[in-house]
Coordinates of C-alpha atoms in Angstrom, one line a residue:
S55 CA 48.8 23.6 -29.9
R56 CA 50.7 20.8 -31.5
K57 CA 47.4 19.0 -32.1
G58 CA 46.2 21.8 -34.4
V59 CA 44.1 23.9 -31.9
R60 CA 44.7 27.5 -32.9
K61 CA 44.0 31.0 -31.7
G62 CA 40.3 31.9 -31.9
E63 CA 39.2 28.3 -32.5
H64 CA 36.0 27.4 -30.7
V65 CA 36.4 24.2 -28.6
G66 CA 33.5 22.5 -26.9
V67 CA 34.3 21.3 -23.4
C68 CA 32.1 18.7 -21.7
I69 CA 33.7 17.5 -18.5
P70 CA 32.2 17.0 -15.1
N71 CA 33.6 18.9 -12.1
S72 CA 37.3 18.0 -11.8
I73 CA 40.8 19.2 -12.1
D74 CA 40.6 18.1 -15.7
Y75 CA 38.0 20.7 -16.4
V76 CA 40.1 23.5 -14.9
M77 CA 43.3 22.4 -16.7
T78 CA 41.5 22.1 -20.1
I79 CA 40.0 25.6 -19.9
Y80 CA 43.3 27.2 -18.9
A81 CA 45.3 25.2 -21.4
L82 CA 43.0 26.4 -24.2
W83 CA 43.5 30.0 -23.0
R84 CA 47.3 29.5 -23.3
V85 CA 46.9 29.0 -27.0
A86 CA 44.2 31.7 -27.2
A87 CA 41.5 29.3 -28.2
T88 CA 37.9 29.9 -27.1
P89 CA 36.3 27.2 -24.8
V90 CA 32.5 26.6 -25.1
P91 CA 31.4 25.0 -21.8
I92 CA 28.8 22.3 -22.3
N93 CA 26.4 21.0 -19.7
P94 CA 27.2 17.2 -19.1
M95 CA 23.5 16.6 -18.6
Y96 CA 22.7 17.6 -22.2
K97 CA 21.3 15.1 -24.7
S98 CA 21.6 14.9 -28.5
F99 CA 19.3 17.8 -29.5
E100 CA 21.0 20.2 -27.1
L101 CA 24.5 19.0 -27.9
E102 CA 23.9 19.3 -31.7
H103 CA 22.5 22.9 -31.2
I104 CA 25.4 24.2 -29.2
L105 CA 28.2 22.5 -31.3
N106 CA 26.6 23.9 -34.5
D107 CA 25.6 27.3 -33.2
S108 CA 29.0 27.9 -31.6
E109 CA 30.8 26.6 -34.8
A110 CA 33.1 24.4 -32.6
T111 CA 35.7 22.5 -34.5
T112 CA 37.2 20.7 -31.6
L113 CA 35.6 18.8 -28.7
V114 CA 37.2 17.9 -25.3
V115 CA 34.9 15.4 -23.6
H116 CA 35.0 13.0 -20.6
S117 CA 35.1 9.3 -21.5
M118 CA 31.8 8.6 -19.6
L119 CA 30.0 11.2 -21.7
Y120 CA 31.6 10.4 -25.1
E121 CA 28.8 8.0 -26.1
N122 CA 26.3 10.9 -25.9
F123 CA 28.2 12.8 -28.6
K124 CA 28.7 10.0 -31.1
P125 CA 25.2 10.2 -32.7
V126 CA 25.6 14.0 -33.4
L127 CA 29.2 14.5 -34.2
E128 CA 28.7 13.8 -37.9
K129 CA 26.0 16.5 -38.0
T130 CA 28.4 19.1 -36.7
G131 CA 31.6 20.8 -37.8
V132 CA 33.7 19.1 -35.1
E133 CA 37.0 17.9 -36.8
R134 CA 38.8 16.5 -33.8
V135 CA 37.9 14.9 -30.4
F136 CA 40.0 14.6 -27.3
V137 CA 38.7 12.2 -24.6
V138 CA 39.5 12.8 -20.9
G139 CA 40.0 9.5 -19.1
G140 CA 39.7 7.5 -22.4
E141 CA 41.8 6.0 -25.2
V142 CA 40.6 8.1 -28.1
N143 CA 43.1 11.0 -28.4
S144 CA 43.6 10.8 -24.6
L145 CA 44.1 14.2 -23.1
S146 CA 46.9 12.9 -20.8
E147 CA 48.8 11.8 -23.9
V148 CA 48.3 15.1 -25.5
M149 CA 49.7 16.8 -22.4
D150 CA 52.7 14.4 -22.3
S151 CA 53.5 15.3 -25.9
G152 CA 53.8 19.0 -25.0
S153 CA 56.8 21.1 -25.8
E154 CA 58.9 23.0 -23.3
D155 CA 59.7 25.7 -25.9
F156 CA 56.0 26.8 -26.2
E157 CA 55.6 30.4 -27.0
N158 CA 52.7 32.3 -25.5
V159 CA 50.1 33.4 -28.1
K160 CA 49.4 37.1 -28.0
V161 CA 45.9 38.2 -27.3
N162 CA 44.1 41.5 -27.2
P163 CA 42.4 41.2 -23.7
E164 CA 39.6 43.6 -24.4
E165 CA 38.7 42.3 -27.9
D166 CA 39.6 38.6 -28.0
V167 CA 36.8 36.3 -26.8
A168 CA 38.0 34.0 -24.0
L169 CA 34.8 32.0 -23.3
I170 CA 31.4 31.4 -24.9
P171 CA 29.1 30.0 -22.2
Y172 CA 25.5 29.5 -23.3
T173 CA 22.6 31.1 -21.4
G174 CA 20.2 28.7 -19.7
G175 CA 17.4 29.3 -22.2
T176 CA 14.8 30.5 -19.7
T177 CA 13.1 32.5 -22.5
G178 CA 14.0 30.5 -25.6
M179 CA 16.9 28.6 -27.2
P180 CA 20.3 29.1 -25.4
K181 CA 22.5 32.0 -26.7
G182 CA 26.2 32.1 -26.8
V183 CA 27.7 34.9 -24.6
M184 CA 31.0 36.3 -25.7
L185 CA 33.2 37.0 -22.7
T186 CA 36.6 38.6 -23.3
H187 CA 39.8 37.9 -21.3
F188 CA 39.4 41.4 -19.8
N189 CA 35.8 40.7 -18.7
L190 CA 36.8 37.6 -16.8
A191 CA 39.9 39.1 -15.2
A192 CA 38.0 42.2 -14.1
N193 CA 35.2 40.1 -12.5
A194 CA 37.7 38.0 -10.6
L195 CA 39.2 41.1 -9.1
Q196 CA 35.8 42.7 -8.4
L197 CA 34.7 39.5 -6.5
A198 CA 38.0 39.5 -4.5
V199 CA 37.5 43.1 -3.4
A200 CA 33.7 42.7 -2.7
T201 CA 34.0 39.4 -0.7
G202 CA 37.4 40.1 1.0
L203 CA 38.4 36.5 0.2
S204 CA 42.2 35.9 0.3
H205 CA 44.8 33.1 0.2
M206 CA 43.8 32.3 3.8
D207 CA 40.3 31.2 2.8
T208 CA 38.8 27.9 1.7
I209 CA 35.8 27.9 -0.7
V210 CA 33.6 24.9 -0.7
G211 CA 31.8 24.7 -4.0
C212 CA 28.9 22.4 -5.0
M213 CA 27.6 23.7 -8.3
P214 CA 28.7 22.6 -11.8
M215 CA 31.8 24.3 -13.2
F216 CA 30.1 25.0 -16.6
H217 CA 28.0 27.4 -14.5
S218 CA 29.5 30.8 -14.9
A219 CA 29.3 31.6 -11.1
E220 CA 31.1 28.4 -10.1
F221 CA 33.8 28.9 -12.6
G222 CA 34.0 32.5 -11.4
L223 CA 35.1 31.1 -8.1
V224 CA 37.8 29.1 -9.9
N225 CA 39.1 32.3 -11.5
L226 CA 39.0 33.9 -8.0
M227 CA 41.1 31.0 -6.7
V228 CA 43.7 31.6 -9.4
T229 CA 43.6 35.4 -8.6
V230 CA 44.0 35.3 -4.8
G231 CA 45.4 31.8 -4.2
N232 CA 42.8 30.4 -1.8
E233 CA 41.9 26.8 -1.4
Y234 CA 39.0 25.5 -3.5
V235 CA 37.1 22.3 -2.8
V236 CA 34.3 21.1 -5.1
M237 CA 32.3 17.9 -5.4
G238 CA 31.8 16.0 -8.7
M239 CA 28.0 16.6 -8.5
F240 CA 25.7 18.2 -6.0
N241 CA 25.0 16.2 -2.9
Q242 CA 23.6 18.0 0.1
E243 CA 25.1 15.7 2.7
M244 CA 28.5 15.8 1.1
L245 CA 28.3 19.6 1.0
A246 CA 27.6 19.7 4.8
E247 CA 30.4 17.2 5.4
N248 CA 32.9 19.1 3.2
I249 CA 32.3 22.4 5.0
E250 CA 33.3 20.6 8.2
K251 CA 36.1 18.4 6.8
Y252 CA 37.9 21.2 4.9
K253 CA 37.1 23.9 7.4
G254 CA 35.4 25.9 4.7
T255 CA 35.1 29.7 5.2
F256 CA 32.9 30.4 2.2
S257 CA 30.3 28.4 0.4
W258 CA 27.4 29.0 -2.0
A259 CA 24.5 27.4 -3.8
V260 CA 21.6 28.3 -6.0
P261 CA 18.3 28.6 -4.0
P262 CA 16.9 25.2 -5.0
A263 CA 20.0 23.4 -3.8
L264 CA 20.0 25.4 -0.6
N265 CA 16.4 24.4 -0.1
V266 CA 17.4 20.7 -0.4
L267 CA 20.3 21.3 2.1
V268 CA 18.0 23.1 4.6
N269 CA 15.4 20.4 4.4
T270 CA 18.0 17.7 4.9
L271 CA 19.5 19.5 8.0
E272 CA 16.0 20.0 9.3
S273 CA 15.0 16.3 9.1
S274 CA 18.3 14.7 10.1
N275 CA 19.6 14.0 13.5
K276 CA 23.2 14.6 12.3
T277 CA 25.2 17.6 13.5
Y278 CA 28.2 19.3 11.9
D279 CA 31.0 21.7 12.8
W280 CA 30.7 24.7 10.6
S281 CA 32.5 27.0 13.0
Y282 CA 35.0 28.2 10.3
L283 CA 32.3 29.1 7.8
K284 CA 31.9 32.9 7.6
V285 CA 29.5 33.3 4.7
F286 CA 27.0 31.1 2.9
A287 CA 26.0 32.9 -0.3
T288 CA 23.2 32.4 -2.8
G289 CA 23.1 33.4 -6.5
A290 CA 21.6 32.7 -9.9
W291 CA 18.1 33.5 -8.6
P292 CA 16.8 35.5 -5.6
V293 CA 16.3 33.4 -2.4
A294 CA 13.1 33.5 -0.2
P295 CA 13.9 35.3 3.1
A296 CA 12.1 32.4 4.9
L297 CA 14.7 30.0 3.5
V298 CA 17.6 32.2 4.7
E299 CA 16.1 32.3 8.2
K300 CA 15.9 28.5 8.3
L301 CA 19.5 28.2 7.2
L302 CA 20.9 30.6 9.9
K303 CA 18.7 28.9 12.5
L304 CA 19.9 25.5 11.6
A305 CA 23.5 26.7 11.4
A306 CA 23.2 27.8 15.0
E307 CA 21.3 24.7 16.3
K308 CA 23.0 21.9 14.3
C309 CA 26.2 23.2 12.8
N310 CA 27.9 25.0 15.8
N311 CA 27.8 28.4 14.0
P312 CA 25.5 31.1 15.4
R313 CA 27.6 33.8 13.6
L314 CA 27.0 32.6 10.0
R315 CA 26.2 35.3 7.5
H316 CA 24.1 35.0 4.4
N317 CA 25.1 36.9 1.3
Q318 CA 23.1 37.3 -2.0
I319 CA 25.1 37.7 -5.1
W320 CA 23.2 39.0 -8.1
G321 CA 24.4 38.8 -11.7
M322 CA 24.1 37.0 -15.0
T323 CA 26.2 35.1 -17.6
E324 CA 26.6 38.4 -19.6
A325 CA 28.4 39.9 -16.6
C326 CA 30.9 37.0 -15.9
P327 CA 28.6 36.8 -13.8
M328 CA 28.7 38.8 -10.6
V329 CA 27.3 42.4 -10.4
T330 CA 26.2 43.1 -6.9
T331 CA 26.8 41.7 -3.4
N332 CA 26.0 42.5 0.2
P333 CA 28.6 44.4 2.3
P334 CA 29.6 42.1 5.2
L335 CA 28.6 44.6 7.9
R336 CA 25.0 45.2 6.6
L337 CA 23.2 42.2 7.9
D338 CA 20.0 44.2 7.9
K339 CA 20.3 44.3 4.1
S340 CA 21.1 40.6 3.5
T341 CA 17.8 39.9 1.7
T342 CA 18.5 42.6 -0.9
Q343 CA 20.8 42.0 -3.8
G344 CA 23.3 44.4 -2.3
V345 CA 25.3 47.1 -4.0
P346 CA 27.3 47.2 -7.3
M347 CA 30.8 45.8 -7.1
S348 CA 33.9 47.9 -8.0
D349 CA 33.7 49.9 -11.3
I350 CA 30.1 48.8 -12.0
E351 CA 27.4 51.4 -12.7
L352 CA 23.8 50.4 -12.2
K353 CA 20.6 52.3 -13.2
V354 CA 16.9 51.5 -13.4
I355 CA 14.9 52.6 -16.5
S356 CA 11.2 52.8 -17.3
L357 CA 9.5 49.8 -18.8
E358 CA 7.3 52.1 -20.9
D359 CA 9.6 54.7 -22.3
G360 CA 13.2 53.9 -21.3
R361 CA 13.8 57.0 -19.2
E362 CA 16.0 56.8 -16.2
L363 CA 14.1 56.4 -12.9
G364 CA 14.7 57.6 -9.4
V365 CA 15.1 56.1 -6.0
G366 CA 12.4 53.5 -5.1
E367 CA 10.9 53.4 -8.6
S368 CA 10.6 50.0 -10.3
G369 CA 11.8 49.3 -13.8
E370 CA 14.4 47.4 -15.8
I371 CA 17.9 47.2 -14.4
V372 CA 20.7 48.3 -16.7
I373 CA 24.4 47.9 -16.0
R374 CA 27.8 48.9 -17.4
G375 CA 31.4 47.9 -16.3
P376 CA 34.6 46.2 -17.3
N377 CA 33.0 42.8 -16.8
I378 CA 30.1 43.3 -19.2
F379 CA 30.2 41.0 -22.2
K380 CA 31.1 41.8 -25.8
G381 CA 27.8 40.6 -27.3
Y382 CA 25.9 37.5 -28.2
W383 CA 27.5 35.1 -30.7
K384 CA 25.7 35.4 -34.1
R385 CA 22.7 37.2 -32.7
E386 CA 22.4 40.4 -34.6
K387 CA 18.9 41.2 -33.5
E388 CA 19.6 40.6 -29.8
N389 CA 22.8 42.6 -30.1
Q390 CA 20.9 45.6 -31.3
E391 CA 18.2 45.3 -28.7
C392 CA 20.2 44.5 -25.5
W393 CA 21.8 48.0 -25.0
W394 CA 20.5 51.2 -23.5
Y395 CA 22.3 54.5 -23.9
D396 CA 22.3 57.3 -21.3
E397 CA 22.3 61.0 -22.0
K398 CA 26.1 61.0 -22.3
G399 CA 26.0 58.2 -24.9
R400 CA 27.3 55.6 -22.6
K401 CA 26.3 52.0 -23.3
F402 CA 24.5 49.9 -20.6
F403 CA 23.4 46.3 -20.8
R404 CA 19.6 45.7 -20.5
T405 CA 19.4 42.8 -18.0
G406 CA 15.8 42.0 -18.5
D407 CA 15.4 42.0 -14.7
V408 CA 13.0 44.3 -12.9
G409 CA 13.8 46.0 -9.6
F410 CA 14.5 49.2 -7.8
I411 CA 17.3 51.0 -5.9
D412 CA 16.6 52.2 -2.4
E413 CA 17.8 55.4 -0.7
E414 CA 21.0 53.7 0.4
G415 CA 21.9 52.4 -3.1
F416 CA 20.9 48.7 -2.4
L417 CA 19.3 46.8 -5.3
H418 CA 16.0 45.1 -4.8
F419 CA 15.2 42.5 -7.4
Q420 CA 11.6 41.9 -8.2
D421 CA 11.4 39.7 -11.3
R422 CA 12.1 39.2 -15.0
V423 CA 10.6 41.8 -17.4
K424 CA 9.0 39.0 -19.4
E425 CA 7.6 37.2 -16.4
V426 CA 5.7 40.0 -14.5
I427 CA 2.0 39.3 -14.2
K428 CA -0.4 42.0 -15.7
Y429 CA -3.6 42.0 -13.7
K430 CA -6.2 44.6 -14.6
G431 CA -3.5 47.2 -15.1
Y432 CA -1.6 46.2 -12.0
T433 CA 1.9 44.7 -12.1
I434 CA 2.5 41.7 -9.9
A435 CA 6.0 40.2 -9.4
P436 CA 5.8 36.3 -9.3
F437 CA 8.8 36.2 -7.0
E438 CA 6.9 38.2 -4.3
L439 CA 4.2 35.6 -4.2
E440 CA 6.8 32.7 -4.3
A441 CA 8.6 34.3 -1.3
L442 CA 5.4 34.5 0.6
L443 CA 4.4 30.9 -0.2
M444 CA 7.8 29.6 0.9
K445 CA 6.8 30.7 4.4
H446 CA 4.0 28.2 4.4
E447 CA 4.9 25.1 6.5
A448 CA 3.8 22.7 3.8
V449 CA 5.5 24.2 0.8
M450 CA 8.8 22.7 -0.3
D451 CA 9.1 24.5 -3.7
V452 CA 6.9 26.9 -5.7
A453 CA 6.5 28.7 -9.0
V454 CA 4.0 31.4 -9.9
I455 CA 2.9 32.4 -13.4
G456 CA 0.3 34.6 -15.0
K457 CA -2.6 32.5 -16.3
P458 CA -4.4 34.2 -19.2
D459 CA -7.8 35.5 -18.2
E460 CA -10.4 37.2 -20.5
E461 CA -11.5 39.7 -17.9
A462 CA -8.3 40.5 -16.0
G463 CA -5.7 39.9 -18.6
E464 CA -3.7 37.5 -16.3
V465 CA -4.3 36.0 -12.9
P466 CA -1.6 34.5 -10.6
K467 CA -1.5 30.7 -10.6
A468 CA 0.8 28.8 -8.2
F469 CA 2.5 25.5 -8.9
I470 CA 3.5 23.9 -5.6
V471 CA 5.6 21.0 -4.5
L472 CA 4.5 19.9 -1.1
K473 CA 6.7 18.5 1.6
P474 CA 6.2 14.7 1.7
E475 CA 4.5 14.7 5.1
Y476 CA 1.8 17.3 4.0
R477 CA 0.8 15.5 0.7
G478 CA -2.9 14.7 0.8
K479 CA -3.4 16.9 3.9
V480 CA -3.3 20.4 2.3
D481 CA -5.6 21.3 -0.6
E482 CA -5.9 24.2 -3.1
E483 CA -8.4 26.2 -0.9
D484 CA -6.1 26.0 2.1
I485 CA -3.3 27.7 0.1
I486 CA -5.5 30.3 -1.5
E487 CA -7.0 31.3 1.8
W488 CA -3.6 31.4 3.5
V489 CA -2.3 33.8 0.8
R490 CA -5.5 35.9 0.9
E491 CA -4.9 36.8 4.5
R492 CA -1.4 38.0 4.0
I493 CA -1.3 40.1 0.8
S494 CA -3.1 42.8 -1.2
G495 CA -6.3 41.6 -2.8
Y496 CA -5.2 42.2 -6.4
K497 CA -2.1 40.0 -5.8
R498 CA -3.8 37.0 -4.3
V499 CA -3.3 33.6 -5.9
R500 CA -6.4 32.6 -7.9
E501 CA -5.5 29.0 -8.7
V502 CA -3.1 26.3 -7.3
E503 CA -1.8 23.1 -8.9
F504 CA 0.2 20.6 -6.9
V505 CA 3.1 19.0 -8.9
E506 CA 5.9 16.5 -8.1
E507 CA 8.7 18.9 -9.3
L508 CA 9.3 22.2 -11.1
P509 CA 11.2 22.6 -14.4
R510 CA 14.5 24.3 -13.8
T511 CA 17.7 24.9 -15.8
A512 CA 20.9 23.1 -14.7
S513 CA 21.9 26.2 -12.8
G514 CA 18.7 26.2 -10.8
K515 CA 16.8 28.9 -12.6
L516 CA 13.0 28.4 -12.8
L517 CA 11.7 27.7 -16.3
R518 CA 8.4 29.5 -16.0
R519 CA 8.2 29.5 -19.8
L520 CA 7.6 25.7 -19.7
L521 CA 4.8 26.2 -17.1
R522 CA 3.2 28.8 -19.3
E523 CA 3.4 26.5 -22.3
K524 CA 1.9 23.7 -20.3
E525 CA -1.0 26.0 -19.2
A526 CA -1.6 27.2 -22.8
E527 CA -1.9 23.5 -24.0
K528 CA -4.8 23.1 -21.6
G529 CA -6.7 25.7 -23.5

């Protein structure tokens, strides 16, 4: 506050996982400023876009990342820079110069924007998501109730704190007083060791990170003691059931934990981000996205005419609740298009996700609205094919897109990362034939391309858009 940071000011924050990140965010909230989390992996083009788009006037950055910002700062509206772990306006010096007679700044929890995280840009340039203080507090309480986590628990995190789900766990820690352990950056062996060392009771990862962890456990002779671990959750993107089966099998065989439960948490940045989760006693439903958390209402609407659909009918998922964001920062068009109103005039957020609700109220995610494949009038969910392909013994990672086709409209094409030991031993026809035997004819994969890696956001979401663009360039 004494350094000129004021209520409502947008402050870029680019710090790797650390106590400094947490202290910076909460200190900015004390003066009612609005942090804008920035991915430490971003380069000049991305940094310039977010600083300018968010209209940030202050930047808090770690010393080892400061050089990345130097070329772009003069092209932005940033007026002051504080460096964590450095000598340029050192954050520790700023904290030492604080005053004991500081007066809390008044905020309107339901109106004042507390955080502007940027979406991962899976369908275009990242957008700023305006989350209020009320949104964040509500979701922390919702998560506490849904998971049953308390001050007796230890969460072992492994994802970046700029990711809304990981920082949601930080807010949960502040709410219920549990222990929270996190690593500087993801390392599968360190995650396995931390669960044992700190007697973790809850951990989570995005599916690609879980895939790396499972492959490491599978190929290693090392064993661990995960006997305190009650739940390993996944989020940010649906996880293939075959991967979950491997995790639970390895937990029993190599981690001294035959009782480990898996839990899917579904949500998005616009919801702070958690929306649904699996009840702990419904292990038979662990591969669904679960049920809505407290005070969240969820419906499914038609992709054609927007009418509300019934049980088992697939359509776009819409949600409302105290955790749903205020709107997109400076995106008038998107703010007009992202809401759906029911017959009572109540406003629901259009998630852009396709799924259905079963007879027990559990959500089944199928795919993104913009990513479903249209084949001769049929709708094919890429994730269904990806989940099937993950069962193949040679497949380490996979993405499926719709490839333009003059006759059919689109046909499914799979991009596959093979496990090292199968490279050169499995060809395109092997995969196509394997899929043909296991799925309806219209859904079968028509083409396979083997790749070294798949494009993903920092939070692990698949960038199918880039694969489609790559395919379009081929003509």
